[in-house]
């Protein structure tokens, strides 16, 4: 694949054994299959290989949800529940609540001096997101979220950030800011690299390019099987196919794209052949998909039921992770202030 972003430092994974990675999500609601296919599944694998830090970015969530801060607590819990159910192991991964580490905000402020507004305005990811959300005016916080994301990465001295291609401009920006910091202040912050490995985005049930809670076209990991069945039934297929014997085009079918993301190779090939040759109806094809999704989510539901009975355990995991992360963050901020020669005294 050709990358348009200059200097995007993409890590060669084989060279990076036992390094630290940082990933995260905004807690704006429960996670869906798009999160699972796009990143969560990958993180479950990465945690065996890397020291993994996962940030629940509640301050970043405020950049788009500032009208409802009161929902953050519940959403943090739901996201953590989804992580743990999907196989994030708290012994291998450190889960962190962003707002409980004020050092991140401090570093964001220092970094904000090192970047001018124009590259943020022209950042393609910011532009697309603002357009998708219909923002005419951008808040200072929204425009600056890649800067705070840079602080998230730098404060924990992460080497690698697993991202999708659309997030590459943010990593490029992070490298630029860190480089400038290091040059100006003789700092020793780590210039992070992108670890491209995450799968492309899952399309929505309505055929929209992105599965997203805000578009109401998502299957949540926590949905019950009845509603998943109903959602799958409602999903957009090849509109030109009326009868099961009509020859279909799987490439424009939402259901087929989900088969590609979640089914075994055999079923994917069979589905493609049967659809193209009018040998399977969409109803049956959807039933097949439902079974696949059900067997993916069933083991997760077992974990979910356990943690829902033991909610305190979820919070304990979050607080323990945050506490561990805080030690690193306060060390980093001391080093940062020291290199800037503004460490007057530790009170
Ligand atoms: N931007 C990510 C999202 O939209 C969340 C996030 C916050 C993040 N800080 C990060 C991801 C640092 C990777 C690294 O969900």
Short mmCIF file of C-alpha atoms and ligand atoms in Angstrom, two decimals:
data_model
loop_
_atom_site.label_atom_id
_atom_site.label_comp_id
_atom_site.label_asym_id
_atom_site.label_seq_id
_atom_site.Cartn_x
_atom_site.Cartn_y
_atom_site.Cartn_z
CA UNK A 1 0.00 0.00 0.00
CA UNK A 2 1.27 3.45 -0.85
CA UNK A 3 1.41 5.89 2.01
CA UNK A 4 0.93 9.55 1.40
CA UNK A 5 2.23 10.64 4.76
CA UNK A 6 5.85 11.66 4.62
CA UNK A 7 8.26 10.19 7.13
CA UNK A 8 5.55 8.15 8.76
CA UNK A 9 7.77 6.00 10.91
CA UNK A 10 6.20 2.62 10.71
CA UNK A 11 7.80 0.10 12.95
CA UNK A 12 9.22 -3.13 11.71
CA UNK A 13 7.57 -5.30 14.32
CA UNK A 14 10.37 -7.86 14.43
CA UNK A 15 12.76 -5.23 15.77
CA UNK A 16 10.58 -4.23 18.64
CA UNK A 17 10.27 -7.18 20.97
CA UNK A 18 9.61 -6.33 24.60
CA UNK A 19 8.97 -2.68 24.04
CA UNK A 20 6.10 -0.67 25.43
CA UNK A 21 2.99 0.06 23.42
CA UNK A 22 0.23 2.52 24.14
CA UNK A 23 -3.27 2.34 22.72
CA UNK A 24 -6.56 3.73 23.84
CA UNK A 25 -10.19 4.55 23.32
CA UNK A 26 -12.48 7.40 24.13
CA UNK A 27 -15.13 6.20 26.55
CA UNK A 28 -18.16 7.46 24.68
CA UNK A 29 -20.20 4.26 25.05
CA UNK A 30 -19.89 0.50 24.86
CA UNK A 31 -17.50 -0.95 22.29
CA UNK A 32 -18.82 -2.56 19.12
CA UNK A 33 -17.72 -5.15 16.60
CA UNK A 34 -15.87 -2.43 14.68
CA UNK A 35 -13.66 -1.80 17.71
CA UNK A 36 -13.14 -5.53 18.11
CA UNK A 37 -12.16 -6.23 14.50
CA UNK A 38 -10.22 -2.98 14.11
CA UNK A 39 -8.15 -2.97 17.27
CA UNK A 40 -9.25 -4.94 20.30
CA UNK A 41 -8.57 -8.34 18.78
CA UNK A 42 -5.10 -7.19 17.82
CA UNK A 43 -4.41 -5.82 21.29
CA UNK A 44 -5.26 -9.15 22.87
CA UNK A 45 -2.47 -10.64 20.75
CA UNK A 46 -0.04 -7.76 21.28
CA UNK A 47 -0.22 -7.98 25.06
CA UNK A 48 1.73 -11.25 24.96
CA UNK A 49 4.58 -9.61 23.13
CA UNK A 50 4.76 -6.06 24.41
CA UNK A 51 4.35 -4.24 27.65
CA UNK A 52 0.87 -2.94 26.92
CA UNK A 53 -0.69 0.24 28.25
CA UNK A 54 -4.29 0.93 27.36
CA UNK A 55 -5.61 4.39 28.02
CA UNK A 56 -9.28 5.06 28.59
CA UNK A 57 -9.14 8.61 27.31
CA UNK A 58 -11.95 10.30 29.19
CA UNK A 59 -10.51 13.79 28.76
CA UNK A 60 -10.25 13.20 25.03
CA UNK A 61 -13.88 12.00 25.09
CA UNK A 62 -14.78 15.44 26.43
CA UNK A 63 -13.52 17.03 23.21
CA UNK A 64 -16.70 15.75 21.56
CA UNK A 65 -18.92 15.02 24.58
CA UNK A 66 -18.25 17.99 26.83
CA UNK A 67 -21.96 18.53 27.38
CA UNK A 68 -22.25 15.27 29.28
CA UNK A 69 -19.26 14.71 31.54
CA UNK A 70 -21.56 12.91 33.97
CA UNK A 71 -21.71 9.95 31.58
CA UNK A 72 -17.96 9.37 31.55
CA UNK A 73 -17.81 7.26 34.72
CA UNK A 74 -20.36 4.76 33.46
CA UNK A 75 -18.75 4.66 30.03
CA UNK A 76 -15.31 4.05 31.51
CA UNK A 77 -16.76 1.05 33.31
CA UNK A 78 -18.43 -0.25 30.14
CA UNK A 79 -15.27 0.08 28.07
CA UNK A 80 -13.22 -1.67 30.75
CA UNK A 81 -15.84 -4.41 30.91
CA UNK A 82 -15.59 -4.85 27.14
CA UNK A 83 -11.78 -5.02 27.34
CA UNK A 84 -11.78 -7.64 30.04
CA UNK A 85 -14.52 -9.68 28.38
CA UNK A 86 -12.70 -9.63 25.04
CA UNK A 87 -9.51 -11.03 26.56
CA UNK A 88 -7.45 -8.10 27.75
CA UNK A 89 -5.57 -9.61 30.65
CA UNK A 90 -4.91 -7.15 33.48
CA UNK A 91 -1.77 -9.11 34.38
CA UNK A 92 -0.32 -8.30 30.96
CA UNK A 93 -1.97 -4.98 30.17
CA UNK A 94 -2.13 -1.86 32.27
CA UNK A 95 -5.47 -0.09 31.88
CA UNK A 96 -5.35 3.60 32.75
CA UNK A 97 -7.97 6.28 33.38
CA UNK A 98 -6.63 9.38 31.65
CA UNK A 99 -8.16 12.07 33.87
CA UNK A 100 -6.62 10.51 36.97
CA UNK A 101 -3.16 11.33 35.63
CA UNK A 102 -3.04 15.15 35.70
CA UNK A 103 0.59 14.98 34.51
CA UNK A 104 -0.81 14.24 31.04
CA UNK A 105 -2.61 17.59 31.02
CA UNK A 106 0.54 19.28 32.24
CA UNK A 107 2.60 17.80 29.43
CA UNK A 108 -0.14 18.69 26.95
CA UNK A 109 0.28 22.34 27.99
CA UNK A 110 4.05 22.25 27.47
CA UNK A 111 3.64 20.54 24.10
CA UNK A 112 1.00 23.04 23.00
CA UNK A 113 3.73 25.71 22.81
CA UNK A 114 5.66 23.64 20.29
CA UNK A 115 3.07 23.31 17.56
CA UNK A 116 1.37 26.02 15.57
CA UNK A 117 -2.30 25.97 14.76
CA UNK A 118 -2.11 25.48 11.00
CA UNK A 119 -0.85 21.92 10.90
CA UNK A 120 -3.63 21.01 13.31
CA UNK A 121 -6.22 22.73 11.14
CA UNK A 122 -4.89 20.89 8.10
CA UNK A 123 -4.56 17.53 9.79
CA UNK A 124 -6.54 15.22 7.51
CA UNK A 125 -7.91 13.10 10.35
CA UNK A 126 -9.16 16.16 12.25
CA UNK A 127 -10.72 17.50 9.05
CA UNK A 128 -12.55 14.27 8.27
CA UNK A 129 -13.75 13.87 11.81
CA UNK A 130 -14.99 17.46 12.04
CA UNK A 131 -16.84 16.98 8.77
CA UNK A 132 -18.37 13.69 9.88
CA UNK A 133 -19.59 15.32 13.06
CA UNK A 134 -20.88 18.37 11.22
CA UNK A 135 -18.72 20.80 13.21
CA UNK A 136 -18.62 24.28 11.69
CA UNK A 137 -16.43 25.67 14.44
CA UNK A 138 -13.77 23.68 16.22
CA UNK A 139 -13.15 24.08 19.92
CA UNK A 140 -9.63 24.65 21.15
CA UNK A 141 -9.82 21.26 22.86
CA UNK A 142 -10.95 19.37 19.78
CA UNK A 143 -8.37 20.99 17.54
CA UNK A 144 -5.72 20.17 20.10
CA UNK A 145 -6.58 16.56 20.79
CA UNK A 146 -3.65 15.23 18.73
CA UNK A 147 -1.42 17.29 21.03
CA UNK A 148 -2.92 15.73 24.12
CA UNK A 149 -2.57 12.35 22.42
CA UNK A 150 1.11 13.10 21.96
CA UNK A 151 1.32 13.73 25.70
CA UNK A 152 -0.47 10.41 26.35
CA UNK A 153 2.19 8.60 24.39
CA UNK A 154 5.20 10.54 25.65
CA UNK A 155 4.29 10.55 29.32
CA UNK A 156 4.36 6.75 29.43
CA UNK A 157 7.50 6.53 27.26
CA UNK A 158 5.74 4.32 24.76
CA UNK A 159 7.81 3.18 21.80
CA UNK A 160 4.96 1.97 19.66
CA UNK A 161 1.41 2.97 18.96
CA UNK A 162 -0.75 0.41 17.16
CA UNK A 163 -2.95 2.40 14.81
CA UNK A 164 -4.97 2.25 11.65
CA UNK A 165 -3.72 4.13 8.59
CA UNK A 166 -6.13 7.01 9.30
CA UNK A 167 -4.30 7.71 12.56
CA UNK A 168 -0.88 8.06 10.94
CA UNK A 169 -1.00 11.87 10.78
CA UNK A 170 -1.33 11.86 14.57
CA UNK A 171 1.77 9.74 15.03
CA UNK A 172 3.65 11.93 12.60
CA UNK A 173 2.63 14.96 14.63
CA UNK A 174 3.63 13.23 17.86
CA UNK A 175 7.09 12.57 16.45
CA UNK A 176 7.44 16.16 15.37
CA UNK A 177 6.47 17.57 18.74
CA UNK A 178 8.71 15.17 20.64
CA UNK A 179 11.61 15.90 18.30
CA UNK A 180 11.17 19.63 18.79
CA UNK A 181 10.98 19.19 22.55
CA UNK A 182 14.15 17.11 22.60
CA UNK A 183 16.02 19.55 20.37
CA UNK A 184 14.97 22.66 22.26
CA UNK A 185 15.44 21.37 25.77
CA UNK A 186 17.96 18.55 25.32
CA UNK A 187 15.16 16.24 26.33
CA UNK A 188 15.15 12.48 26.18
CA UNK A 189 11.56 11.74 25.31
CA UNK A 190 10.91 8.79 23.02
CA UNK A 191 9.85 9.45 19.42
CA UNK A 192 7.07 6.91 18.99
CA UNK A 193 6.53 4.75 15.92
CA UNK A 194 3.28 3.55 14.46
CA UNK A 195 2.62 -0.14 14.51
CA UNK A 196 0.36 -0.73 11.56
CA UNK A 197 -1.42 -3.94 12.06
CA UNK A 198 -4.94 -3.05 12.79
CA UNK A 199 -7.53 -4.14 10.27
CA UNK A 200 -9.50 -1.74 8.15
CA UNK A 201 -12.65 -0.24 9.61
CA UNK A 202 -15.79 -2.31 9.70
CA UNK A 203 -18.65 -0.80 7.74
CA UNK A 204 -21.97 -0.09 9.44
CA UNK A 205 -25.14 -2.21 9.31
CA UNK A 206 -26.61 0.44 7.01
CA UNK A 207 -23.70 0.17 4.58
CA UNK A 208 -22.16 3.41 5.85
CA UNK A 209 -18.39 3.42 5.57
CA UNK A 210 -17.90 3.26 9.31
CA UNK A 211 -19.56 1.31 12.08
CA UNK A 212 -20.16 3.89 14.74
CA UNK A 213 -22.32 4.39 17.78
CA UNK A 214 -23.19 7.89 16.62
CA UNK A 215 -24.59 6.58 13.33
CA UNK A 216 -26.72 3.96 15.14
CA UNK A 217 -25.35 1.26 12.81
CA UNK A 218 -23.34 -0.82 15.23
CA UNK A 219 -23.49 -4.22 16.86
CA UNK A 220 -22.18 -3.79 20.38
CA UNK A 221 -20.10 -6.49 22.02
CA UNK A 222 -22.58 -6.31 24.89
CA UNK A 223 -25.77 -6.63 22.80
CA UNK A 224 -27.96 -9.62 23.60
CA UNK A 225 -28.34 -12.27 20.93
CA UNK A 226 -31.95 -11.39 20.11
CA UNK A 227 -31.08 -7.83 19.25
CA UNK A 228 -28.00 -8.95 17.32
CA UNK A 229 -30.26 -11.21 15.26
CA UNK A 230 -32.64 -8.34 14.58
CA UNK A 231 -29.78 -6.01 13.68
CA UNK A 232 -28.27 -8.54 11.27
CA UNK A 233 -31.68 -9.07 9.67
CA UNK A 234 -31.95 -5.34 9.05
CA UNK A 235 -28.47 -5.03 7.51
CA UNK A 236 -28.05 -3.77 3.98
CA UNK A 237 -27.22 -6.40 1.35
CA UNK A 238 -26.91 -6.19 -2.44
CA UNK A 239 -30.06 -4.20 -3.22
CA UNK A 240 -30.37 -5.72 -6.68
CA UNK A 241 -30.89 -9.16 -5.25
CA UNK A 242 -34.59 -9.82 -4.77
CA UNK A 243 -34.85 -13.62 -4.98
CA UNK A 244 -32.44 -16.15 -3.48
CA UNK A 245 -31.71 -17.37 -7.01
CA UNK A 246 -30.64 -13.91 -8.23
CA UNK A 247 -26.92 -13.62 -8.80
CA UNK A 248 -25.48 -11.29 -6.19
CA UNK A 249 -22.44 -9.10 -5.79
CA UNK A 250 -20.84 -9.87 -2.42
CA UNK A 251 -18.43 -6.96 -2.75
CA UNK A 252 -21.23 -4.47 -2.13
CA UNK A 253 -22.87 -6.49 0.63
CA UNK A 254 -22.51 -5.52 4.30
CA UNK A 255 -23.12 -9.08 5.45
CA UNK A 256 -20.36 -10.42 3.23
CA UNK A 257 -17.95 -7.85 4.61
CA UNK A 258 -18.75 -9.13 8.10
CA UNK A 259 -18.20 -12.71 6.93
CA UNK A 260 -14.80 -11.58 5.71
CA UNK A 261 -14.03 -10.04 9.09
CA UNK A 262 -15.29 -12.84 11.34
CA UNK A 263 -15.92 -16.14 9.50
CA UNK A 264 -13.51 -18.97 8.78
CA UNK A 265 -11.95 -19.04 5.31
CA UNK A 266 -14.14 -21.95 4.20
CA UNK A 267 -17.37 -20.15 4.98
CA UNK A 268 -16.12 -16.93 3.38
CA UNK A 269 -15.35 -18.72 0.10
CA UNK A 270 -18.61 -20.66 0.18
CA UNK A 271 -20.59 -17.48 0.85
CA UNK A 272 -18.90 -15.67 -2.01
CA UNK A 273 -19.52 -18.53 -4.44
CA UNK A 274 -23.12 -19.11 -3.36
CA UNK A 275 -24.00 -15.43 -3.50
CA UNK A 276 -22.42 -14.85 -6.90
CA UNK A 277 -24.22 -17.90 -8.30
CA UNK A 278 -27.61 -17.38 -6.69
CA UNK A 279 -27.29 -20.48 -4.55
CA UNK A 280 -28.03 -18.92 -1.18
CA UNK A 281 -30.63 -16.39 -0.08
CA UNK A 282 -29.71 -13.36 2.00
CA UNK A 283 -31.86 -14.67 4.86
CA UNK A 284 -29.83 -17.86 5.14
CA UNK A 285 -26.56 -16.01 4.67
CA UNK A 286 -27.52 -13.71 7.54
CA UNK A 287 -28.37 -16.69 9.72
CA UNK A 288 -24.92 -18.12 9.04
CA UNK A 289 -23.34 -14.84 10.04
CA UNK A 290 -25.41 -14.69 13.20
CA UNK A 291 -24.03 -18.09 14.25
CA UNK A 292 -20.48 -16.89 13.65
CA UNK A 293 -20.99 -13.74 15.70
CA UNK A 294 -22.73 -15.72 18.41
CA UNK A 295 -19.83 -18.10 18.81
CA UNK A 296 -17.42 -15.15 18.88
CA UNK A 297 -19.35 -13.38 21.62
CA UNK A 298 -20.44 -16.34 23.74
CA UNK A 299 -17.15 -16.78 25.58
CA UNK A 300 -16.93 -13.02 26.04
CA UNK A 301 -20.37 -13.07 27.66
CA UNK A 302 -19.17 -15.55 30.23
CA UNK A 303 -16.46 -13.15 31.31
CA UNK A 304 -18.91 -10.27 31.18
CA UNK A 305 -21.36 -12.03 33.49
CA UNK A 306 -18.56 -12.67 35.97
CA UNK A 307 -17.40 -9.06 36.00
CA UNK A 308 -20.95 -7.71 36.16
CA UNK A 309 -21.38 -9.70 39.37
CA UNK A 310 -18.03 -8.38 40.58
CA UNK A 311 -18.07 -4.76 39.49
CA UNK A 312 -15.62 -3.71 42.19
CA UNK A 313 -13.06 -5.98 40.63
CA UNK A 314 -13.30 -3.99 37.39
CA UNK A 315 -12.76 -0.72 39.23
CA UNK A 316 -9.91 -2.25 41.25
CA UNK A 317 -8.20 -3.27 38.00
CA UNK A 318 -8.64 0.25 36.66
CA UNK A 319 -7.33 1.91 39.80
CA UNK A 320 -4.37 -0.47 40.11
CA UNK A 321 -3.41 0.17 36.47
CA UNK A 322 -3.80 3.91 36.90
CA UNK A 323 -1.71 3.89 40.07
CA UNK A 324 1.11 2.05 38.34
CA UNK A 325 0.90 4.42 35.37
CA UNK A 326 0.93 7.45 37.64
CA UNK A 327 4.36 6.54 39.00
CA UNK A 328 5.77 6.55 35.47
CA UNK A 329 3.94 9.77 34.57
CA UNK A 330 5.24 11.67 37.56
CA UNK A 331 8.79 10.55 36.82
CA UNK A 332 8.43 11.69 33.21
CA UNK A 333 7.03 15.07 34.15
CA UNK A 334 9.94 15.61 36.54
CA UNK A 335 12.38 14.79 33.75
CA UNK A 336 10.48 17.10 31.41
CA UNK A 337 10.60 19.99 33.84
CA UNK A 338 14.21 19.26 34.57
CA UNK A 339 15.15 19.48 30.91
CA UNK A 340 13.17 22.70 30.61
CA UNK A 341 14.98 23.98 33.71
CA UNK A 342 11.72 24.74 35.47
CA UNK A 343 11.94 22.12 38.19
CA UNK A 344 12.18 24.67 41.00
CA UNK A 345 11.41 22.30 43.82
CA UNK A 346 9.38 19.19 44.48
CA UNK A 347 6.76 20.18 47.05
N1 LIG B 1 -7.74 8.69 19.69
C1 LIG B 1 -8.10 7.44 20.23
C2 LIG B 1 -9.60 7.21 19.89
O1 LIG B 1 -10.15 7.99 19.18
C3 LIG B 1 -7.92 7.33 21.72
C4 LIG B 1 -6.56 7.70 22.22
C5 LIG B 1 -6.28 8.67 23.12
C6 LIG B 1 -5.30 7.14 21.84
N2 LIG B 1 -4.97 8.75 23.36
C7 LIG B 1 -4.33 7.83 22.60
C8 LIG B 1 -4.90 6.14 20.98
C9 LIG B 1 -2.97 7.55 22.47
C10 LIG B 1 -3.55 5.85 20.85
C11 LIG B 1 -2.59 6.56 21.58
O2 LIG B 1 -10.21 6.29 20.33
#
